Amino acid sequence: MIKSDGRSYKKELRSLLNKINQNFNKDAYWDDFRRIFEEINQDFFHQLQLINPGLSATDIKFISLIKLNMNTPDISALLGVSIDSLRVSRYRLRKKLKLEQGASLTAFIQSL
């Protein structure tokens, strides 16, 4: 599927990543992802809702990807947002999840 020469490889890889991004953000794909995620991490979304029932769908997607130990560049590519946008999202999530200043968002999410 992906050719081995440099330019073609990069072009096809970008195209493939775009398809993944588009599909991940579609509700049907997200529903499938969420169902499988919940099978593995039972009560995870329920625990999040207990902490803050006002979390948006975007917040929950972002938190789910953090729970999967994905790094910021990978999350950025998957969600189709800039790394700077993710920094802002991380800051806002810390506030929504009532974390103290200096507390690790990743460590908190992993503990759920």
N, CA, C and O of each residue as an XYZ file, in Angstrom:
448
protein
N       0.815     -1.194      0.000
C       0.000      0.000      0.000
C       0.858      1.257      0.000
O       0.566      2.196     -0.740
N       1.912      1.294      0.815
C       2.783      2.463      0.877
C       4.071      2.139      0.143
O       4.737      1.144      0.428
N       4.409      3.005     -0.815
C       5.621      2.799     -1.605
C       6.843      3.087     -0.749
O       6.757      3.792      0.257
N       7.986      2.535     -1.157
C       9.176      2.655     -0.332
C      10.030      3.880     -0.637
O      10.892      4.214      0.176
N       9.836      4.583     -1.782
C      10.669      5.755     -2.038
C      10.193      6.917     -1.167
O       9.008      7.013     -0.850
N      11.124      7.803     -0.779
C      10.908      8.839      0.220
C       9.690      9.721      0.063
O       8.843      9.771      0.955
N       9.585     10.428     -1.072
C       8.491     11.388     -1.258
C       7.137     10.699     -1.338
O       6.171     11.143     -0.718
N       7.069      9.639     -2.086
C       5.806      8.903     -2.207
C       5.387      8.340     -0.853
O       4.208      8.351     -0.500
N       6.363      7.850     -0.104
C       6.093      7.295      1.216
C       5.469      8.353      2.120
O       4.450      8.103      2.763
N       6.083      9.535      2.167
C       5.582     10.607      3.027
C       4.203     11.077      2.586
O       3.332     11.333      3.417
N       4.008     11.188      1.278
C       2.719     11.641      0.760
C       1.619     10.636      1.102
O       0.539     11.023      1.549
N       1.887      9.369      0.896
C       0.891      8.342      1.193
C       0.650      8.212      2.693
O      -0.473      7.950      3.126
N       1.704      8.396      3.483
C       1.558      8.343      4.931
C       0.665      9.480      5.422
O      -0.192      9.275      6.282
N       0.867     10.681      4.872
C       0.008     11.819      5.232
C      -1.437     11.550      4.838
O      -2.362     11.848      5.594
N      -1.625     10.988      3.660
C      -2.970     10.665      3.193
C      -3.637      9.645      4.118
O      -4.809      9.783      4.468
N      -2.887      8.633      4.501
C      -3.406      7.610      5.401
C      -3.748      8.205      6.763
O      -4.784      7.877      7.341
N      -2.891      9.071      7.274
C      -3.136      9.724      8.554
C      -4.385     10.597      8.488
O      -5.165     10.637      9.439
N      -4.578     11.296      7.368
C      -5.789     12.106      7.193
C      -7.041     11.240      7.229
O      -8.045     11.619      7.832
N      -6.984     10.075      6.582
C      -8.141      9.171      6.601
C      -8.440      8.705      8.023
O      -9.600      8.629      8.429
N      -7.395      8.396      8.768
C      -7.581      7.985     10.160
C      -8.196      9.130     10.955
O      -9.130      8.923     11.729
N      -7.668     10.346     10.764
C      -8.198     11.515     11.474
C      -9.664     11.717     11.162
O     -10.472     11.915     12.069
N     -10.015     11.670      9.893
C     -11.401     11.893      9.486
C     -12.307     10.831     10.084
O     -13.392     11.141     10.576
N     -11.879      9.609     10.045
C     -12.708      8.525     10.556
C     -12.824      8.543     12.070
O     -13.886      8.235     12.611
N     -11.743      8.902     12.765
C     -11.780      8.919     14.220
C     -12.770      9.958     14.721
O     -13.437      9.745     15.734
N     -12.867     11.072     14.024
C     -13.740     12.142     14.473
C     -15.198     11.940     14.076
O     -16.059     12.706     14.507
N     -15.493     10.935     13.270
C     -16.885     10.645     12.932
C     -17.533      9.929     14.107
O     -16.908      9.108     14.779
N     -18.789     10.253     14.338
C     -19.488      9.702     15.497
C     -19.522      8.182     15.509
O     -19.356      7.572     16.565
N     -19.732      7.567     14.367
C     -19.815      6.103     14.322
C     -18.497      5.472     14.760
O     -18.493      4.500     15.516
N     -17.386      6.019     14.289
C     -16.087      5.479     14.669
C     -15.800      5.753     16.140
O     -15.240      4.911     16.842
N     -16.191      6.939     16.596
C     -15.988      7.271     18.003
C     -16.808      6.332     18.887
O     -16.324      5.877     19.923
N     -18.038      6.042     18.486
C     -18.876      5.132     19.266
C     -18.239      3.749     19.369
O     -18.258      3.130     20.433
N     -17.676      3.267     18.263
C     -16.984      1.972     18.282
C     -15.766      2.025     19.201
O     -15.532      1.121     20.003
N     -14.999      3.102     19.066
C     -13.813      3.277     19.904
C     -14.216      3.283     21.378
O     -13.621      2.593     22.206
N     -15.242      4.081     21.685
C     -15.684      4.217     23.075
C     -16.161      2.877     23.640
O     -15.858      2.547     24.787
N     -16.895      2.114     22.856
C     -17.396      0.811     23.303
C     -16.239     -0.125     23.654
O     -16.241     -0.757     24.710
N     -15.264     -0.206     22.769
C     -14.107     -1.079     23.008
C     -13.289     -0.567     24.189
O     -12.828     -1.345     25.024
N     -13.117      0.756     24.246
C     -12.366      1.372     25.338
C     -13.019      1.044     26.681
O     -12.330      0.714     27.646
N     -14.349      1.136     26.741
C     -15.071      0.850     27.984
C     -14.979     -0.620     28.384
O     -14.999     -0.940     29.573
N     -14.879     -1.511     27.406
C     -14.707     -2.928     27.728
C     -13.384     -3.156     28.449
O     -13.287     -3.994     29.347
N     -12.378     -2.408     28.049
C     -11.047     -2.544     28.638
C     -10.942     -1.760     29.941
O     -10.371     -2.244     30.918
N     -11.491     -0.556     29.954
C     -11.404      0.350     31.107
C     -12.802      0.573     31.684
O     -13.387      1.645     31.529
N     -13.318     -0.439     32.339
C     -14.684     -0.379     32.858
C     -14.842      0.772     33.847
O     -13.955      1.031     34.661
N     -15.967      1.450     33.767
C     -16.338      2.565     34.646
C     -15.478      3.819     34.471
O     -15.636      4.773     35.233
N     -14.588      3.842     33.502
C     -13.723      5.010     33.310
C     -14.545      6.261     33.014
O     -14.356      7.295     33.655
N     -15.449      6.172     32.053
C     -16.247      7.341     31.683
C     -17.200      7.731     32.811
O     -17.482      8.912     33.012
N     -17.687      6.744     33.537
C     -18.557      7.025     34.682
C     -17.788      7.811     35.750
O     -18.313      8.768     36.319
N     -16.556      7.406     36.017
C     -15.723      8.117     36.990
C     -15.479      9.556     36.551
O     -15.504     10.471     37.375
N     -15.242      9.761     35.256
C     -15.046     11.121     34.748
C     -16.293     11.963     34.956
O     -16.206     13.123     35.358
N     -17.450     11.381     34.684
C     -18.706     12.113     34.845
C     -18.966     12.455     36.308
O     -19.570     13.489     36.592
N     -18.531     11.624     37.231
C     -18.677     11.927     38.655
C     -17.802     13.110     39.053
O     -18.196     13.930     39.882
N     -16.620     13.193     38.463
C     -15.710     14.294     38.765
C     -16.236     15.594     38.176
O     -16.253     16.627     38.847
N     -16.666     15.539     36.914
C     -17.212     16.729     36.259
C     -18.195     16.297     35.180
O     -17.788     15.854     34.107
N     -19.485     16.424     35.463
C     -20.492     16.023     34.477
C     -20.518     16.917     33.242
O     -21.171     16.586     32.252
N     -19.820     18.038     33.291
C     -19.830     18.979     32.178
C     -18.723     18.777     31.162
O     -18.506     19.639     30.311
N     -18.018     17.657     31.231
C     -16.957     17.410     30.253
C     -17.558     17.257     28.863
O     -18.561     16.568     28.676
N     -16.930     17.909     27.893
C     -17.424     17.837     26.513
C     -16.972     16.536     25.859
O     -16.113     15.827     26.383
N     -17.560     16.237     24.715
C     -17.159     15.050     23.948
C     -15.690     15.156     23.545
O     -14.967     14.160     23.541
N     -15.259     16.355     23.210
C     -13.855     16.571     22.840
C     -12.946     16.317     24.037
O     -11.890     15.700     23.895
N     -13.351     16.790     25.216
C     -12.578     16.538     26.434
C     -12.430     15.039     26.663
O     -11.344     14.550     26.974
N     -13.523     14.325     26.507
C     -13.515     12.882     26.762
C     -12.649     12.142     25.748
O     -11.956     11.190     26.107
N     -12.680     12.569     24.489
C     -11.799     11.959     23.481
C     -10.342     12.174     23.872
O      -9.537     11.244     23.843
N     -10.015     13.412     24.237
C      -8.646     13.760     24.602
C      -8.198     12.950     25.821
O      -7.101     12.391     25.829
N      -9.035     12.889     26.834
C      -8.718     12.135     28.043
C      -8.530     10.650     27.718
O      -7.634     10.004     28.261
N      -9.358     10.120     26.849
C      -9.255      8.705     26.460
C      -7.914      8.412     25.806
O      -7.303      7.375     26.065
N      -7.464      9.319     24.966
C      -6.183      9.121     24.283
C      -5.022      9.239     25.260
O      -4.019      8.538     25.119
N      -5.148     10.120     26.248
C      -4.125     10.209     27.294
C      -4.093      8.895     28.079
O      -3.021      8.389     28.409
N      -5.260      8.355     28.370
C      -5.352      7.086     29.110
C      -4.656      5.956     28.346
O      -4.149      5.013     28.953
N      -4.634      6.056     27.024
C      -3.962      5.052     26.194
C      -2.458      5.296     26.075
O      -1.781      4.640     25.284
N      -1.939      6.237     26.859
C      -0.513      6.592     26.870
C      -0.023      7.160     25.545
O       1.152      7.017     25.205
N      -0.906      7.795     24.803
C      -0.476      8.421     23.553
C       0.240      9.723     23.880
O      -0.129     10.426     24.821
N       1.267     10.039     23.096
C       1.988     11.282     23.330
C       1.294     12.450     22.617
O       0.415     12.254     21.778
N       1.709     13.651     22.971
C       1.059     14.858     22.457
C       1.089     14.954     20.935
O       0.055     15.262     20.342
N       2.222     14.705     20.267
C       2.205     14.792     18.797
C       1.233     13.802     18.148
O       0.580     14.132     17.158
N       1.137     12.601     18.700
C       0.207     11.610     18.144
C      -1.247     12.022     18.365
O      -2.082     11.876     17.472
N      -1.544     12.533     19.551
C      -2.905     13.002     19.840
C      -3.248     14.172     18.936
O      -4.356     14.260     18.407
N      -2.289     15.066     18.765
C      -2.475     16.231     17.898
C      -2.829     15.798     16.482
O      -3.759     16.331     15.878
N      -2.092     14.838     15.961
C      -2.341     14.351     14.599
C      -3.691     13.650     14.506
O      -4.425     13.838     13.535
N      -4.017     12.853     15.499
C      -5.261     12.090     15.467
C      -6.491     12.986     15.571
O      -7.487     12.764     14.882
N      -6.419     13.998     16.433
C      -7.560     14.898     16.610
C      -7.578     16.039     15.602
O      -8.576     16.749     15.478
N      -6.472     16.216     14.881
C      -6.411     17.271     13.872
C      -6.311     18.663     14.463
O      -6.864     19.617     13.917
N      -5.602     18.781     15.588
C      -5.398     20.083     16.227
C      -3.907     20.296     16.451
O      -3.121     19.349     16.410
N      -3.528     21.537     16.686
C      -2.116     21.843     16.897
C      -1.682     21.434     18.302
O      -2.503     21.249     19.201
N      -0.386     21.299     18.461
C       0.172     20.969     19.773
C      -0.124     22.087     20.760
O      -0.387     21.827     21.934
N      -0.083     23.337     20.291
C      -0.422     24.463     21.166
C      -1.868     24.378     21.643
O      -2.158     24.695     22.797
N      -2.767     23.957     20.777
C      -4.172     23.784     21.175
C      -4.299     22.717     22.255
O      -5.106     22.847     23.175
N      -3.501     21.668     22.137
C      -3.535     20.616     23.156
C      -3.009     21.120     24.491
O      -3.497     20.710     25.544
N      -2.017     22.005     24.456
C      -1.512     22.588     25.708
C      -2.619     23.353     26.416
O      -2.797     23.238     27.629
N      -3.356     24.135     25.641
C      -4.483     24.886     26.207
C      -5.544     23.912     26.729
O      -6.102     24.115     27.808
N      -5.815     22.864     25.968
C      -6.797     21.859     26.394
C      -6.369     21.181     27.689
O      -7.190     20.944     28.575
N      -5.082     20.873     27.793
C      -4.565     20.261     29.020
C      -4.780     21.187     30.215
O      -5.192     20.741     31.286
N      -4.502     22.467     30.028
C      -4.690     23.450     31.095
C      -6.157     23.496     31.522
O      -6.465     23.479     32.714
N      -7.043     23.553     30.554
C      -8.479     23.622     30.856
C      -8.979     22.337     31.517
O      -9.828     22.374     32.408
N      -8.444     21.208     31.072
C      -8.840     19.937     31.690
C      -8.396     19.860     33.145
O      -9.124     19.339     33.991
N      -7.203     20.378     33.442
C      -6.751     20.392     34.835
C      -7.751     21.132     35.711
O      -8.064     20.702     36.821
N      -8.248     22.262     35.191
C      -9.236     23.043     35.941
C     -10.555     22.285     36.060
O     -11.144     22.231     37.140
N     -11.021     21.700     34.959
C     -12.293     20.971     34.975
C     -12.242     19.753     35.895
O     -13.242     19.390     36.514
N     -11.077     19.130     35.978
C     -10.919     17.941     36.812
C     -10.478     18.292     38.230
O     -10.217     17.408     39.046
N     -10.398     19.591     38.514
C     -10.093     20.113     39.854
C      -8.733     19.647     40.370
O      -8.585     19.311     41.546
N      -7.746     19.630     39.477
C      -6.398     19.236     39.877
C      -5.670     20.431     40.468
O      -5.853     21.566     40.028
N      -4.853     20.166     41.458
C      -4.062     21.222     42.066
C      -2.954     21.639     41.109
O      -2.547     20.877     40.232
N      -2.474     22.868     41.299
C      -1.398     23.367     40.450
C      -0.174     22.459     40.602
O       0.214     22.100     41.714
N       0.412     22.104     39.489
C       1.581     21.237     39.486
C       1.255     19.750     39.423
O       2.148     18.928     39.218
N      -0.016     19.399     39.597
C      -0.410     17.989     39.519
C      -0.351     17.527     38.063
O      -0.675     18.284     37.148
N       0.055     16.308     37.868
C       0.176     15.751     36.522
C      -1.179     15.277     36.012
O      -1.818     14.416     36.616
N      -1.602     15.846     34.902
C      -2.857     15.433     34.279
C      -2.770     13.970     33.853
O      -3.700     13.195     34.076
N      -1.664     13.604     33.248
C      -1.479     12.229     32.774
C      -1.532     11.236     33.936
O      -2.206     10.211     33.848
N      -0.826     11.539     35.016
C      -0.820     10.640     36.177
C      -2.221     10.510     36.765
O      -2.630      9.419     37.162
N      -2.953     11.615     36.821
C      -4.314     11.580     37.350
C      -5.203     10.691     36.486
O      -5.938      9.849     36.999
N      -5.130     10.885     35.179
C      -5.965     10.099     34.262
C      -5.591      8.620     34.331
O      -6.468      7.757     34.296
N      -4.309      8.327     34.428
C      -3.874      6.932     34.524
C      -4.368      6.281     35.809
O      -4.558      5.065     35.857
N      -4.577      7.083     36.851
C      -5.008      6.526     38.138
C      -6.496      6.173     38.167
O      -6.949      5.459     39.061
N      -7.251      6.671     37.189
C      -8.696      6.396     37.171
C      -8.979      4.977     36.705
O     -10.139      4.572     36.628
